[in-house]
Amino acid sequence: QDDFEAKKKEVGEPARDKFYGILTKEYKKNGSTGFLVGSSLTWIDLVVVDHMGVMDHYVPGFLDELVEMREMQKKIYAIPKLAEWIKKRPHTPQ
């Protein structure tokens, strides 16, 4: 556990800040659409939200300070067809 925390601080946090820093910049640049590119859902939105889910599963709290990305995640999870699927999908490890 100590080694995990040390690696998280040494490697994980800088990588998170760089990766999500780029995504947050693009999100903000795209205006108030709630998506990373354009004005509707694209595959990159799904990839990012899925990655966030994996991170939440394995490292709870690690992405909590990413306000804009959480905003995007909520918007995408609220899309009716996705929300319906998320409710009924089988649980699988992320």
Coordinates of N, CA, C and O in Angstrom, one line a residue:
Q1 N 0.8 -1.2 0.0 CA 0.0 0.0 0.0 C 0.9 1.3 0.0 O 0.6 2.2 -0.7
D2 N 1.9 1.3 0.8 CA 2.8 2.4 0.8 C 3.5 2.6 -0.5 O 3.6 3.8 -1.0
D3 N 3.9 1.6 -1.2 CA 4.5 1.7 -2.5 C 3.5 2.2 -3.5 O 3.8 3.0 -4.4
F4 N 2.2 1.7 -3.4 CA 1.2 2.2 -4.3 C 1.0 3.7 -4.1 O 0.9 4.5 -5.1
E5 N 0.9 4.2 -2.9 CA 0.7 5.6 -2.7 C 1.9 6.4 -3.2 O 1.7 7.5 -3.7
A6 N 3.1 5.9 -3.0 CA 4.3 6.6 -3.5 C 4.3 6.7 -5.0 O 4.5 7.8 -5.6
K7 N 3.9 5.6 -5.7 CA 3.9 5.6 -7.2 C 2.7 6.5 -7.7 O 2.9 7.1 -8.7
K8 N 1.6 6.5 -6.9 CA 0.5 7.3 -7.3 C 1.0 8.8 -7.3 O 0.7 9.5 -8.2
K9 N 1.7 9.2 -6.3 CA 2.1 10.6 -6.1 C 3.2 10.9 -7.2 O 3.2 11.9 -7.8
E10 N 4.2 9.9 -7.3 CA 5.3 10.2 -8.2 C 5.0 10.1 -9.7 O 5.5 10.9 -10.5
V11 N 4.2 9.1 -10.0 CA 3.9 8.9 -11.5 C 2.4 9.2 -11.8 O 2.2 9.9 -12.8
G12 N 1.5 8.7 -11.0 CA 0.1 8.9 -11.4 C -0.4 10.3 -11.4 O -1.1 10.7 -12.4
E13 N -0.1 11.1 -10.4 CA -0.6 12.5 -10.4 C 0.0 13.3 -11.5 O -0.8 14.0 -12.1
P14 N 1.3 13.3 -11.8 CA 1.7 14.1 -12.9 C 1.1 13.6 -14.2 O 0.8 14.4 -15.1
A15 N 0.9 12.3 -14.4 CA 0.3 11.8 -15.7 C -1.1 12.3 -15.7 O -1.6 12.7 -16.8
R16 N -1.9 12.1 -14.6 CA -3.2 12.6 -14.6 C -3.3 14.1 -14.9 O -4.2 14.5 -15.7
D17 N -2.5 14.9 -14.3 CA -2.5 16.3 -14.5 C -2.3 16.7 -16.0 O -2.9 17.6 -16.5
K18 N -1.3 16.0 -16.6 CA -1.0 16.3 -18.0 C -2.1 15.8 -18.9 O -2.6 16.6 -19.7
F19 N -2.5 14.6 -18.8 CA -3.6 14.0 -19.6 C -4.9 14.8 -19.5 O -5.5 15.3 -20.5
Y20 N -5.4 14.9 -18.3 CA -6.6 15.6 -18.1 C -6.5 17.1 -18.2 O -7.5 17.8 -18.5
G21 N -5.3 17.6 -18.1 CA -5.1 19.0 -18.4 C -5.4 19.3 -19.8 O -6.0 20.3 -20.2
I22 N -4.9 18.5 -20.7 CA -5.1 18.6 -22.1 C -6.6 18.5 -22.4 O -7.2 19.3 -23.2
L23 N -7.2 17.5 -21.9 CA -8.7 17.3 -22.1 C -9.5 18.4 -21.6 O -10.5 18.9 -22.3
T24 N -9.2 18.9 -20.4 CA -9.9 20.0 -19.8 C -9.8 21.3 -20.7 O -10.8 22.0 -21.0
K25 N -8.6 21.5 -21.2 CA -8.4 22.7 -22.1 C -9.3 22.6 -23.4 O -9.9 23.5 -23.8
E26 N -9.3 21.4 -23.9 CA -10.1 21.2 -25.1 C -11.6 21.3 -24.8 O -12.4 21.9 -25.6
Y27 N -12.0 20.8 -23.7 CA -13.4 20.9 -23.2 C -13.8 22.4 -23.1 O -14.9 22.8 -23.6
K28 N -13.0 23.1 -22.4 CA -13.3 24.6 -22.3 C -13.3 25.3 -23.6 O -14.1 26.2 -23.9
K29 N -12.3 24.9 -24.5 CA -12.2 25.6 -25.8 C -13.5 25.3 -26.6 O -13.8 26.1 -27.5
N30 N -14.1 24.2 -26.4 CA -15.3 23.8 -27.2 C -16.5 24.5 -26.7 O -17.6 24.3 -27.2
G31 N -16.4 25.3 -25.7 CA -17.5 26.1 -25.3 C -18.4 25.4 -24.3 O -18.0 24.5 -23.6
S32 N -19.7 25.7 -24.4 CA -20.7 25.2 -23.5 C -21.4 23.9 -24.0 O -22.5 23.6 -23.5
T33 N -20.8 23.3 -25.0 CA -21.5 22.1 -25.6 C -21.6 20.9 -24.6 O -22.5 20.1 -24.8
G34 N -20.6 20.8 -23.7 CA -20.6 19.7 -22.8 C -19.9 18.5 -23.4 O -19.8 17.4 -22.8
F35 N -19.2 18.7 -24.6 CA -18.5 17.6 -25.3 C -17.1 18.1 -25.6 O -16.8 19.3 -25.5
L36 N -16.2 17.2 -25.9 CA -14.8 17.5 -26.2 C -14.6 18.1 -27.6 O -13.8 19.0 -27.8
V37 N -15.5 17.6 -28.5 CA -15.3 18.0 -29.9 C -16.7 18.3 -30.5 O -17.6 17.4 -30.3
G38 N -17.0 19.4 -31.1 CA -18.3 19.7 -31.7 C -19.4 19.8 -30.7 O -19.2 20.1 -29.5
S39 N -20.6 19.6 -31.2 CA -21.8 19.9 -30.4 C -22.6 18.6 -30.1 O -23.7 18.7 -29.6
S40 N -22.0 17.5 -30.4 CA -22.7 16.2 -30.1 C -21.7 15.2 -29.6 O -20.5 15.3 -29.8
L41 N -22.3 14.1 -29.1 CA -21.5 13.0 -28.6 C -20.6 12.4 -29.7 O -21.0 12.1 -30.8
T42 N -19.3 12.2 -29.3 CA -18.4 11.5 -30.3 C -17.7 10.4 -29.5 O -17.8 10.3 -28.3
W43 N -17.0 9.6 -30.2 CA -16.3 8.4 -29.6 C -15.3 8.8 -28.5 O -15.1 8.2 -27.5
I44 N -14.7 10.0 -28.7 CA -13.7 10.4 -27.7 C -14.3 10.8 -26.4 O -13.7 10.5 -25.3
D45 N -15.5 11.3 -26.4 CA -16.3 11.5 -25.2 C -16.5 10.2 -24.5 O -16.3 10.1 -23.2
L46 N -16.9 9.2 -25.2 CA -17.1 7.9 -24.6 C -15.8 7.3 -24.0 O -15.8 6.7 -23.0
V47 N -14.7 7.4 -24.8 CA -13.4 6.9 -24.3 C -13.0 7.5 -23.0 O -12.6 6.9 -22.1
V48 N -13.1 8.9 -23.0 CA -12.7 9.6 -21.8 C -13.6 9.2 -20.6 O -13.1 8.9 -19.5
V49 N -14.9 9.2 -20.8 CA -15.8 8.8 -19.7 C -15.6 7.4 -19.2 O -15.6 7.1 -18.0
D50 N -15.3 6.5 -20.1 CA -15.0 5.1 -19.8 C -13.7 5.1 -18.9 O -13.6 4.4 -17.9
H51 N -12.7 5.8 -19.4 CA -11.4 5.9 -18.6 C -11.7 6.4 -17.2 O -11.1 5.9 -16.3
M52 N -12.5 7.4 -17.1 CA -12.8 7.9 -15.8 C -13.4 6.9 -14.9 O -13.1 6.8 -13.7
G53 N -14.3 6.1 -15.5 CA -15.0 5.0 -14.7 C -13.9 4.0 -14.3 O -14.0 3.5 -13.1
V54 N -13.0 3.6 -15.1 CA -11.9 2.7 -14.7 C -11.1 3.3 -13.6 O -10.8 2.6 -12.6
M55 N -10.7 4.5 -13.7 CA -10.0 5.2 -12.7 C -10.7 5.2 -11.4 O -10.2 5.0 -10.3
D56 N -12.0 5.6 -11.4 CA -12.9 5.6 -10.2 C -12.9 4.3 -9.6 O -13.0 4.2 -8.3
H57 N -12.9 3.2 -10.3 CA -13.0 1.8 -9.8 C -11.7 1.5 -9.1 O -11.8 0.9 -8.0
Y58 N -10.6 1.7 -9.7 CA -9.3 1.3 -9.2 C -8.7 2.3 -8.2 O -7.9 1.9 -7.3
V59 N -8.9 3.6 -8.4 CA -8.3 4.6 -7.5 C -9.4 5.6 -7.2 O -9.4 6.7 -7.7
P60 N -10.3 5.2 -6.3 CA -11.4 6.1 -5.9 C -10.8 7.5 -5.4 O -9.9 7.5 -4.7
G61 N -11.5 8.5 -5.9 CA -11.1 9.9 -5.5 C -10.0 10.5 -6.3 O -9.8 11.7 -6.1
F62 N -9.4 9.7 -7.1 CA -8.2 10.3 -7.8 C -8.6 11.4 -8.8 O -7.7 12.2 -9.1
L63 N -9.8 11.4 -9.3 CA -10.2 12.3 -10.3 C -11.2 13.4 -9.8 O -11.8 14.2 -10.5
D64 N -11.4 13.3 -8.5 CA -12.5 14.2 -7.9 C -12.3 15.7 -8.1 O -13.3 16.4 -8.2
E65 N -11.1 16.1 -8.3 CA -10.9 17.6 -8.4 C -11.1 18.1 -9.9 O -10.9 19.3 -10.1
L66 N -11.3 17.2 -10.8 CA -11.5 17.5 -12.2 C -12.9 18.0 -12.5 O -13.7 17.2 -13.1
V67 N -13.2 19.1 -12.1 CA -14.6 19.6 -12.1 C -15.2 19.6 -13.5 O -16.3 19.1 -13.7
E68 N -14.5 20.1 -14.5 CA -15.0 20.2 -15.8 C -15.2 18.8 -16.4 O -16.2 18.5 -17.1
M69 N -14.3 17.9 -16.1 CA -14.4 16.5 -16.6 C -15.6 15.8 -16.0 O -16.3 15.0 -16.6
R70 N -15.8 16.1 -14.7 CA -17.0 15.5 -14.0 C -18.3 16.0 -14.6 O -19.3 15.3 -14.7
E71 N -18.3 17.3 -14.9 CA -19.4 17.9 -15.6 C -19.7 17.2 -16.9 O -20.9 16.9 -17.2
M72 N -18.7 17.0 -17.7 CA -18.9 16.3 -19.0 C -19.4 14.8 -18.7 O -20.3 14.4 -19.4
Q73 N -18.8 14.2 -17.7 CA -19.2 12.8 -17.4 C -20.7 12.8 -17.1 O -21.4 11.9 -17.5
K74 N -21.2 13.7 -16.2 CA -22.6 13.7 -15.8 C -23.5 13.9 -17.1 O -24.5 13.3 -17.2
K75 N -23.1 14.8 -17.9 CA -23.9 15.1 -19.1 C -24.0 13.9 -20.0 O -25.0 13.5 -20.5
I76 N -22.9 13.2 -20.2 CA -22.9 12.0 -21.0 C -23.7 10.9 -20.4 O -24.5 10.2 -21.0
Y77 N -23.5 10.7 -19.1 CA -24.3 9.7 -18.4 C -25.8 10.0 -18.4 O -26.6 9.1 -18.2
A78 N -26.2 11.2 -18.6 CA -27.6 11.6 -18.6 C -28.2 11.4 -20.0 O -29.4 11.6 -20.2
I79 N -27.5 11.1 -21.0 CA -28.0 10.8 -22.4 C -29.0 9.6 -22.2 O -28.5 8.6 -21.8
P80 N -30.2 9.8 -22.6 CA -31.2 8.7 -22.3 C -30.8 7.3 -22.7 O -30.9 6.4 -21.8
K81 N -30.4 7.1 -23.9 CA -30.0 5.7 -24.3 C -28.8 5.2 -23.5 O -28.8 4.0 -23.1
L82 N -27.8 6.0 -23.2 CA -26.7 5.6 -22.3 C -27.1 5.3 -20.9 O -26.7 4.4 -20.3
A83 N -28.0 6.2 -20.4 CA -28.4 6.1 -19.0 C -29.2 4.8 -18.9 O -29.0 4.0 -17.9
E84 N -30.0 4.4 -19.9 CA -30.8 3.2 -19.9 C -29.8 2.0 -19.9 O -30.0 1.0 -19.1
W85 N -28.8 2.0 -20.7 CA -27.9 0.9 -20.8 C -27.1 0.8 -19.5 O -26.9 -0.3 -19.0
I86 N -26.6 1.9 -19.0 CA -25.9 1.8 -17.7 C -26.7 1.2 -16.6 O -26.1 0.4 -15.8
K87 N -27.9 1.4 -16.5 CA -28.8 0.8 -15.5 C -28.9 -0.7 -15.7 O -29.0 -1.4 -14.7
K88 N -29.0 -1.2 -16.9 CA -29.3 -2.6 -17.1 C -28.1 -3.4 -17.5 O -28.2 -4.7 -17.5
R89 N -27.0 -2.8 -17.7 CA -25.8 -3.6 -18.2 C -25.3 -4.5 -17.1 O -25.5 -4.2 -15.9
P90 N -24.8 -5.6 -17.5 CA -24.2 -6.5 -16.5 C -22.9 -5.9 -15.9 O -22.2 -5.2 -16.6
H91 N -22.7 -6.1 -14.6 CA -21.5 -5.5 -13.9 C -20.3 -6.3 -14.4 O -20.3 -7.6 -14.3
T92 N -19.3 -5.6 -14.8 CA -18.1 -6.3 -15.2 C -16.9 -5.4 -14.6 O -17.1 -4.2 -14.5
P93 N -15.9 -6.1 -14.2 CA -14.7 -5.2 -13.7 C -14.3 -4.3 -14.8 O -14.2 -4.7 -15.9
Q94 N -14.0 -3.1 -14.4 CA -13.6 -2.1 -15.4 C -12.2 -2.4 -15.9 O -11.3 -2.7 -15.3

